[in-house]
XYZ file of C-alpha atoms in Angstrom:
504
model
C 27.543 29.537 4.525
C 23.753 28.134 4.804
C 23.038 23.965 3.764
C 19.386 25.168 4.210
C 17.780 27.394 0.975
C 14.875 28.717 3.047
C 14.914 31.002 5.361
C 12.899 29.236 8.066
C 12.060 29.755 11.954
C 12.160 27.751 15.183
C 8.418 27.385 15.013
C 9.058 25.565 11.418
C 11.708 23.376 12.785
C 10.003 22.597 15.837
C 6.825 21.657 13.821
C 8.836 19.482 10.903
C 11.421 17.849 13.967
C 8.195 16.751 15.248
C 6.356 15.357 12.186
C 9.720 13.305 11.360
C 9.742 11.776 14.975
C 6.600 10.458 14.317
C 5.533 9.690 10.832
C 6.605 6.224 9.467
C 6.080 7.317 5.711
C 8.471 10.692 6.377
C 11.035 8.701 7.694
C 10.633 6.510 4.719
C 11.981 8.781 2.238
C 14.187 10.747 4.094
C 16.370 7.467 4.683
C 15.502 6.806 0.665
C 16.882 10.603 -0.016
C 19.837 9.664 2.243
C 21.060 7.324 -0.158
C 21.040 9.915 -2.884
C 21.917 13.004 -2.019
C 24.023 14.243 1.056
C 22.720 16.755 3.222
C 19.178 15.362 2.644
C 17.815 16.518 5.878
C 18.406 19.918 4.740
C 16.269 19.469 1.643
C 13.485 18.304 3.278
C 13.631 20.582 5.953
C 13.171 23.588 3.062
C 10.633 21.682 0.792
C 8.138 21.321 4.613
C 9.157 25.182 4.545
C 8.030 25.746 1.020
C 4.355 24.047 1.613
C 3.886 25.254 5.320
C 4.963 29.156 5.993
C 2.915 31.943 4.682
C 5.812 33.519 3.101
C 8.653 31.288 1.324
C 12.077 33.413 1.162
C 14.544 31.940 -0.765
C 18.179 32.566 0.254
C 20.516 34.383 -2.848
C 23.116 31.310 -3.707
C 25.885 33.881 -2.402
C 24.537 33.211 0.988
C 24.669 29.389 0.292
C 27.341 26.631 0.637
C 28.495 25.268 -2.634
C 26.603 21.535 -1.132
C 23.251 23.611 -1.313
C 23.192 24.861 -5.090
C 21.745 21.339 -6.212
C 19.345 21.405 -3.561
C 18.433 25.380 -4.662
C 18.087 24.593 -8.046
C 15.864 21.579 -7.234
C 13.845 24.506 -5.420
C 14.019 26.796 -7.685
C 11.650 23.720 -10.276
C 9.489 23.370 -7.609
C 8.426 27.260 -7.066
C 8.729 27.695 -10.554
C 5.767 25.540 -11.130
C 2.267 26.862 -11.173
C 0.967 23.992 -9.469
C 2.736 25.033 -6.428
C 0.148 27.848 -5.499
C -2.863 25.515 -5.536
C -1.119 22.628 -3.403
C 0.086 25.550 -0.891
C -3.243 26.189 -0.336
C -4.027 23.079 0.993
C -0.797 23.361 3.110
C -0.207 26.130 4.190
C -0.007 26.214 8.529
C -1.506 22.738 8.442
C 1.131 20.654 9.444
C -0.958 17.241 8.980
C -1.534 18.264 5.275
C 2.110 19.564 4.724
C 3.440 16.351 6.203
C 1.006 14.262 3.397
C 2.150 16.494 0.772
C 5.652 16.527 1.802
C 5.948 12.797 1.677
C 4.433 12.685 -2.016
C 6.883 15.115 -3.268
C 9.992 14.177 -1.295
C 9.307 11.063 -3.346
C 8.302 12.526 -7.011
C 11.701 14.592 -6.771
C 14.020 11.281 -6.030
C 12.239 9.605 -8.802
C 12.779 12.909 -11.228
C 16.133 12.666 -10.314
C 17.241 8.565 -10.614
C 14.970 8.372 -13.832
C 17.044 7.353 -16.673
C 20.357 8.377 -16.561
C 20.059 11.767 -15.709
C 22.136 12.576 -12.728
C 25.279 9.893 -11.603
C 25.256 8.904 -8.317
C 29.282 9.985 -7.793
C 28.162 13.718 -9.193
C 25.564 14.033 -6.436
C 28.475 12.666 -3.933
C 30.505 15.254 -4.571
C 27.953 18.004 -2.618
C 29.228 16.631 0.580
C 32.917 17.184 -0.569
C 31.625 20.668 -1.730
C 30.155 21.596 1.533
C 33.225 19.705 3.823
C 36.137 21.830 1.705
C 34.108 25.125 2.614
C 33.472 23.732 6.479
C 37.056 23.248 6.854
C 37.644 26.554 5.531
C 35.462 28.419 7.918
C 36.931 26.228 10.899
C 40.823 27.233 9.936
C 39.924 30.769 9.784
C 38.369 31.065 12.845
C 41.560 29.222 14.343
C 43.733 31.784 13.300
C 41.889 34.623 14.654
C 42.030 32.627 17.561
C 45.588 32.359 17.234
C 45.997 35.942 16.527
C 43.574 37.450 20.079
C 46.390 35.351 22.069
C 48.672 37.087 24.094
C 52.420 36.752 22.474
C 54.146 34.356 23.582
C 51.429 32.360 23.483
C 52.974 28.618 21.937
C 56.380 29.921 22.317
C 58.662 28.948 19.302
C 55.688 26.743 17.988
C 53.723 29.836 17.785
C 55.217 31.215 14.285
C 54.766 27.693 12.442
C 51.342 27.272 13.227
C 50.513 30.300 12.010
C 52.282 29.860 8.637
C 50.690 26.055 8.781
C 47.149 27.538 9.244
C 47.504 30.508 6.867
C 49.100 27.895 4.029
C 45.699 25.585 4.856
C 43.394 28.486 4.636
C 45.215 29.225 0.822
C 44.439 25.763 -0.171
C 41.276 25.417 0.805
C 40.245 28.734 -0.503
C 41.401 27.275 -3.835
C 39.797 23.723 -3.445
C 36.669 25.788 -2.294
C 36.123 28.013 -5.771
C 37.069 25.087 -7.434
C 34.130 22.586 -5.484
C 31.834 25.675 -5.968
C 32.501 26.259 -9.470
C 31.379 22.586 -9.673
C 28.546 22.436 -7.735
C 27.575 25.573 -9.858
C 28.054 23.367 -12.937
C 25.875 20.441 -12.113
C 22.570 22.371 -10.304
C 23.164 24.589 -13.900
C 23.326 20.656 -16.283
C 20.605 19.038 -14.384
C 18.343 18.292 -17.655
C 15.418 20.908 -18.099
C 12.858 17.554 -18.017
C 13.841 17.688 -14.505
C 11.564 20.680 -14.163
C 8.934 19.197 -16.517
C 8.794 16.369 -14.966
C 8.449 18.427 -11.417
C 5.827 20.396 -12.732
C 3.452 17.708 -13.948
C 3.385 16.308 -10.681
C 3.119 19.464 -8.441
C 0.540 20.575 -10.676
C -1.447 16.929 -10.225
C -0.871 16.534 -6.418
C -3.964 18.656 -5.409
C -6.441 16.537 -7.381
C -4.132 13.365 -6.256
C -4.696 14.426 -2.893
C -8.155 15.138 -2.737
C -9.321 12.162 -5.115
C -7.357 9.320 -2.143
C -9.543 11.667 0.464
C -12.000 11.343 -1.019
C -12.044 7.321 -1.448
C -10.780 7.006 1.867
C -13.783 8.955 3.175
C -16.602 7.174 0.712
C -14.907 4.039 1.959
C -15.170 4.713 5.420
C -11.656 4.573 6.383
C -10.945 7.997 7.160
C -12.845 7.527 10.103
C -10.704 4.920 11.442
C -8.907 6.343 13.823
C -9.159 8.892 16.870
C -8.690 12.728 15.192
C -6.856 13.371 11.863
C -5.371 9.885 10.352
C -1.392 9.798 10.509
C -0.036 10.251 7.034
C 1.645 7.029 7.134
C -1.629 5.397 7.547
C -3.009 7.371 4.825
C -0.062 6.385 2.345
C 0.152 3.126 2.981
C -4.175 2.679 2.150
C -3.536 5.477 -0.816
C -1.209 3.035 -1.979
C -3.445 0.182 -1.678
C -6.503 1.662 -3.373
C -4.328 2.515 -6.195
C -2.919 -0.808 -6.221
C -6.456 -1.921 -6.903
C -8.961 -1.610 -9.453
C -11.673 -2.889 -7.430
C -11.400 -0.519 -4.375
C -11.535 2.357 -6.845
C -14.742 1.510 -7.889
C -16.158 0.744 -5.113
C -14.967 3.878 -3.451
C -16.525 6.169 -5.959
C -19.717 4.146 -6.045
C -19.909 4.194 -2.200
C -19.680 7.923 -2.191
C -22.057 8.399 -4.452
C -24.269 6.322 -2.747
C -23.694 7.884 0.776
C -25.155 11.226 -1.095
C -28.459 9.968 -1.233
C -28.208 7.839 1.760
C -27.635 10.925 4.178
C -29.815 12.820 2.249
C -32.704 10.251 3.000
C -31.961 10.377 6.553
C -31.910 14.218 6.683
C -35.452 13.917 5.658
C -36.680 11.223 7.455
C -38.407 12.662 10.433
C -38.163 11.278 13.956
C -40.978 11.445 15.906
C -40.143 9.512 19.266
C -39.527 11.558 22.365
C -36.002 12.576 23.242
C -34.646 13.767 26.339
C -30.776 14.860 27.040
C -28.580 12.082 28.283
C -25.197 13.379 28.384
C -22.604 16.153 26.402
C -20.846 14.629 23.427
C -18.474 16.343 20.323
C -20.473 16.851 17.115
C -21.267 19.672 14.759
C -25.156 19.901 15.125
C -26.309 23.590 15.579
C -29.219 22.744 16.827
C -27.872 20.741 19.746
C -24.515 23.062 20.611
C -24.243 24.081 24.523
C -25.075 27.976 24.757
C -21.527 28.488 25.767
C -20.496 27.145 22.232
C -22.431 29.486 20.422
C -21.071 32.421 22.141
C -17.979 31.843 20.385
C -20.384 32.425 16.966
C -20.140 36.491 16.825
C -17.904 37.291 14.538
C -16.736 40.742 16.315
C -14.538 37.980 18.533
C -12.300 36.604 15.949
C -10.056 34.273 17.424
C -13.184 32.673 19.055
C -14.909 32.597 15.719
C -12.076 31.070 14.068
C -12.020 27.826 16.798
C -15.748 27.890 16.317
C -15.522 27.146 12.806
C -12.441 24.934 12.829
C -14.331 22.871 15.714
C -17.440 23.034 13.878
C -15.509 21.789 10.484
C -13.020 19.005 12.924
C -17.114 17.439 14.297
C -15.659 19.198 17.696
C -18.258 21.401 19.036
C -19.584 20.257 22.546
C -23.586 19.425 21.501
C -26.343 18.171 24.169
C -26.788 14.077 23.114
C -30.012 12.684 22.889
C -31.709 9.922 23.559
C -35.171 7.894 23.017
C -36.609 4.970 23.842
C -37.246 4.225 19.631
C -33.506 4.478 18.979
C -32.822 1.949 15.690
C -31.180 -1.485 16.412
C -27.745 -2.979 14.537
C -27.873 -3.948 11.379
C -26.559 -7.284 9.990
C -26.145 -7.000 6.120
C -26.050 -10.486 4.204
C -24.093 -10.044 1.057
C -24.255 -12.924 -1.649
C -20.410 -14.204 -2.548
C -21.819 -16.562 -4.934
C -20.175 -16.711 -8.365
C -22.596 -15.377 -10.426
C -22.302 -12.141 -8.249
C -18.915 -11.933 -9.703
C -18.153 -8.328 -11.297
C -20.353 -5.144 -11.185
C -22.865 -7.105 -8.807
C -20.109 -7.746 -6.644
C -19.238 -3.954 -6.112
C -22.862 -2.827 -6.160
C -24.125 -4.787 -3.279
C -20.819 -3.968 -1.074
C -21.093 -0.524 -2.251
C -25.136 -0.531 -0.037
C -23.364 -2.981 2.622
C -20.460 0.414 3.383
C -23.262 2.889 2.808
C -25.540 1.059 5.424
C -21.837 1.024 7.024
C -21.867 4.900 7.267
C -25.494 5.251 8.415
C -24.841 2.835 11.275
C -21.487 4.702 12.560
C -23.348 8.046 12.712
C -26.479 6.668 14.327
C -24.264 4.955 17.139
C -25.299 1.439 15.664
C -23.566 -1.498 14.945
C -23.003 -3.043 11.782
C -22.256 -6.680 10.797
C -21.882 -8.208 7.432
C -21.898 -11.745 6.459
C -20.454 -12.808 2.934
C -22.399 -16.170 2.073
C -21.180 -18.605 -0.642
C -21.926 -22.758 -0.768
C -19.110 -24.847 -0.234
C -17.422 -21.763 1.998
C -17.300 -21.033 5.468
C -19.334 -17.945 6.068
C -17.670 -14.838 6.109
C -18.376 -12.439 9.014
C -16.839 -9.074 9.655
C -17.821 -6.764 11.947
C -17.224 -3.444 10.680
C -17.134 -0.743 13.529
C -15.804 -0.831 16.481
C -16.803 0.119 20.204
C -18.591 3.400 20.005
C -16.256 5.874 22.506
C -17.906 7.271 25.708
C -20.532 10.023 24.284
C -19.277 9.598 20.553
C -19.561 7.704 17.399
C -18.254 3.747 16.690
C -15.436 4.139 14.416
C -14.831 2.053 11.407
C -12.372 -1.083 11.434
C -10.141 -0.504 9.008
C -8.815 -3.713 8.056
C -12.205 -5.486 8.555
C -13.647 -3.011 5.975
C -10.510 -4.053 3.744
C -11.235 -7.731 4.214
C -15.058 -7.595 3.395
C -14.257 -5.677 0.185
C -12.029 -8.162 -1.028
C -13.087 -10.885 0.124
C -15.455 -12.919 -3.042
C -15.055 -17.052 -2.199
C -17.466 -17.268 -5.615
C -18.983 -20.528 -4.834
C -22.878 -21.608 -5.011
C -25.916 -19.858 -3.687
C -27.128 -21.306 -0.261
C -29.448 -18.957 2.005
C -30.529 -20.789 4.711
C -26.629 -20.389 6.505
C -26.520 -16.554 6.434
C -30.735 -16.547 7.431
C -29.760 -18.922 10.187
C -26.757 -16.719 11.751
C -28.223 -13.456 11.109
C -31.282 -14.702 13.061
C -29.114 -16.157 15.711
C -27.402 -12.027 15.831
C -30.486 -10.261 15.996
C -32.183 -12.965 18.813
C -29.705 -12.466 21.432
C -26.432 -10.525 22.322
C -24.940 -7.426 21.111
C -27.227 -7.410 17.724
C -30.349 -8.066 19.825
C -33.509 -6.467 17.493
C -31.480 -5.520 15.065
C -32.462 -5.102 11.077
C -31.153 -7.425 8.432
C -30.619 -6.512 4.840
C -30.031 -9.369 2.516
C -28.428 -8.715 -0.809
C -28.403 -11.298 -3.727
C -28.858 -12.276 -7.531
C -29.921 -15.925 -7.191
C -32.291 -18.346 -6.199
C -32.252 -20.895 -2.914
C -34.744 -22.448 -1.258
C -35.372 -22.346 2.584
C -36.925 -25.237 4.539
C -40.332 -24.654 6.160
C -38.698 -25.121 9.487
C -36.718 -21.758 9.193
C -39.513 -19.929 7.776
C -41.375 -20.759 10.453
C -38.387 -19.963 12.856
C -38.291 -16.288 10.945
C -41.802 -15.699 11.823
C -41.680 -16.810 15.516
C -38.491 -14.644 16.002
C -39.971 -11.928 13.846
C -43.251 -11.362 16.386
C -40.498 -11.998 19.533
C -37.579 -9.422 18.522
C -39.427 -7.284 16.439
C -36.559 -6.786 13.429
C -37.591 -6.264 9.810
C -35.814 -7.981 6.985
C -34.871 -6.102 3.537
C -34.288 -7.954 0.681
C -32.470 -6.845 -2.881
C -32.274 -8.789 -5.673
C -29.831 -8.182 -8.002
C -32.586 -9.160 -10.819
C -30.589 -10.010 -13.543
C -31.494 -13.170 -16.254
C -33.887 -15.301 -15.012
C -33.494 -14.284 -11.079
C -36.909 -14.414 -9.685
C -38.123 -13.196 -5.951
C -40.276 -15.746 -4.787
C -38.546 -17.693 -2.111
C -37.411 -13.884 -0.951
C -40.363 -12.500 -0.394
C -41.144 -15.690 1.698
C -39.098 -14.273 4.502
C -38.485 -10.592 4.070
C -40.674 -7.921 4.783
C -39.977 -6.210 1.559
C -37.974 -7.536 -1.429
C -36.596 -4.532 -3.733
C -35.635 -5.352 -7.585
C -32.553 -3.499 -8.758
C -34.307 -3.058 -11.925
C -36.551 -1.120 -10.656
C -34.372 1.196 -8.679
C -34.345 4.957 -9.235
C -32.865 7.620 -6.992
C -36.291 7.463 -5.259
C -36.107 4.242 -4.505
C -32.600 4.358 -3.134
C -33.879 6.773 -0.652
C -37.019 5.167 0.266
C -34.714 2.000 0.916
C -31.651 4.335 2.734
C -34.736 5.831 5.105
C -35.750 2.890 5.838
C -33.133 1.196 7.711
């Protein structure tokens, strides 16, 4: 008799053993279904066969041990649901999306069940009873047919009591075993129908779930944090954050829908400095693949076509890497902290700082931003990391974290972010860069630094953006004393946006 409801492979097993070895959040609720509900492993090991195989065969509860008719009925909610079609789509043979998904449900089914006061604890005890009366079962039966392909005189004397012993064992257990089954039968059949309903609404949910955390992640700039595909621990543990907060919502979906017209400006803004080949690097620029990439292209070759497009999709494809002596600098973004900045200004002007972010990680660059507030120490994050050898800087997760939520909220003082973004963009590794400065208020700035700006202006050869949050009685003048061009977010349009995203 089978603990597992799914008929599954040693390709599934192989691929789920090796997801729970390795991913923190997995383990998680597997030790959390532990606690609940015996044979646990089992369950999970069908639900990952559920959302990964192509074709889900569910085993008729004859073929089951009495400890798996919970666990089948459980099942039975889940593939019941029409939700369960669109969330298999996303999982299907992808074990990094199964795992995700796995994790989410594992947990939404312990929940369904501990809500309330629908199932008692000593109830779902009893499965391992159930399954242990039929396991003993099995194990006497097979001792007697032991007993019985022994030669006589096998045991001597002994030999006729221990067959009577095993035979009067295999009697009682057959009883205890219709009797745990005829249980078991009883409580998958009384677990309350809002079980299912509860099931469904959150199968059916999942997909959007799913894609809406990948999709802050992404406008966020964290799903780039890490080498390949992010482990889905990682991912639940920042899906949980986001959700946690309010602010890194918005921000998220204000990001991404700044990034739109961001890349869109750069798609159109034409390069015209000479390039020449420097080395091979992963991308998914057509015009740059090797010739031995494209190859792969005809469709007549299928497998070949199919890793084209996957590599193509993963930003894998081996791509010639250019180089020119007009390659764009770093760029150190100066983001106001001051009080007054407090609330939708707050998220607007970190929402440019991540999309500047973005342009900067795909243009190899580096990216700094300072958070500037009187009366606290200046905030400075750097928010990419070392580029790899022939690829693109990846984003620092936690640094990202920390510069969205950081807000100290104290005065307005310019002349201490001016001062270090100079210092950046003078010498070191943010030699020539650009600097964008972001506020809503008014400071002044000594003569001295102006004059300091200018000098290092003409030596370095960096521009300096302004954007003022133009709000009340905001007004631009001591801005356009030291930037090149001061932008009013009044008068932003989606025009604007671009001319500004091109211009970096």
């Amino acid at each position: 008799m089978s603990l597992a409801c799914v008929l599954f492979d040693g390709y599934d097993r192989e691929v789920y053993e090796g997801l729970a070895a390795k991913e923190k959040a997995l383990v998680d609720v597997r030790e959390r279904a532990r606690r609940l509900l015996p044979h646990a492993d089992h369950l999970f090991l069908d639900l990952f066969s559920i959302l990964f195989k192509m074709n889900v065969v569910l085993l008729d509860e004859r073929e089951l041990s009495a400890g798996a008719l919970v666990h089948r009925r459980l099942l039975n909610a889940v593939l019941r649901s029409p939700g369960i079609v669109t969330l298999r789509d996303r999982t299907r043979l992808d074990p990094s999306t199964t795992c995700e998904a796995l994790i989410y449900l594992g947990h939404k089914i312990l929940d369904a069940l501990t809500s309330g006061d629908r199932v008692v604890a000593s109830e779902l005890l009893s499965i391992a009873d159930a399954a242990m009366d039929e396991e003993m079962l099995e194990q006497r039966k097979k001792e007697l047919e032991h007993l019985d392909e022994l030669p006589e005189g096998a045991f001597g004397e002994d030999r006729e009591a221990l067959e009577k012993s095993l035979k009067q064992d295999i009697r009682k257990l057959t009883i205890d075993a219709k009797q745990s089954r005829k249980k078991q039968s009883k409580l998958a059949f009384d677990l309350p129908l809002d079980i299912e309903s509860d099931l469904d609404r959150q199968i059916t949910a999942m997909p959007s779930t799913m894609d809406e955390l990948s999709d802050d992640l992404r406008a966020l700039g964290l799903a780039s944090g890490a080498e390949g595909r992010m482990p889905a621990h990682e991912k639940m543990a920042l899906g949980e954050r986001l959700m946690r907060s309010k602010k890194l919502r918005l921000l998220a979906r204000l990001t991404g829908a700044f990034k739109d017209v961001a890349l869109e400006a750069r798609k159109k803004r034409v390069s015209r400095a000479p390039q020449e080949t420097h080395a091979i690097e992963q991308g998914r620029q057509l015009e740059r693949v090797l010739p031995s990439e494209l190859f792969a292209m005809k469709r007549e070759r299928r497998a070949l076509h199919l890793d084209f497009v996957r590599r193509f999709v993963e930003g894998e494809l081996l791509q010639y890497q250019l180089e020119g002596p007009a390659q764009r600098g770093p760029m150190v973004v100066c983001v106001d902290g001051s009080g007054s900045m407090h609330g939708p200004k707050e998220i607007w002007s970190k929402a440019v700082a991540l999309t500047l972010m973005e342009i900067a990680r795909r243009e190899k660059r580096r990216c700094l931003a300072l958070v500037f507030s009187s009366g606290h120490t200046l905030f400075e994050v750097e928010l990419l990391s070392k580029k790899r050898a022939g690829g693109r800087p990846q984003t620092n997760i936690e640094e990202v974290l920390k510069f969205a939520e950081h807000f100290p909220g104290g005065g307005t003082n310019f002349e201490e972010p001016l001062a270090r973004a100079l210092e950046l963009v003078g010498d070191g590794r943010y030699r020539r860069g650009d600097i964008v400065f972001i506020t809503d208020g008014e400071a002044s700035v000594s003569q001295p630094l102006l004059d300091d700006i200018a000098a290092r202006r003409k030596k370095h050869r960096f521009a300096i953006r302004g954007i003022l949050v133009d709000v009340a009685h905001a007004r631009a003048e001591t801005m356009e004393k030291f930037c090149d061009s001061v932008k009013l977010v009044s008068e932003l349009t989606a025009d604007t946006l671009v001319d500004l995203f091109g211009a970096v």
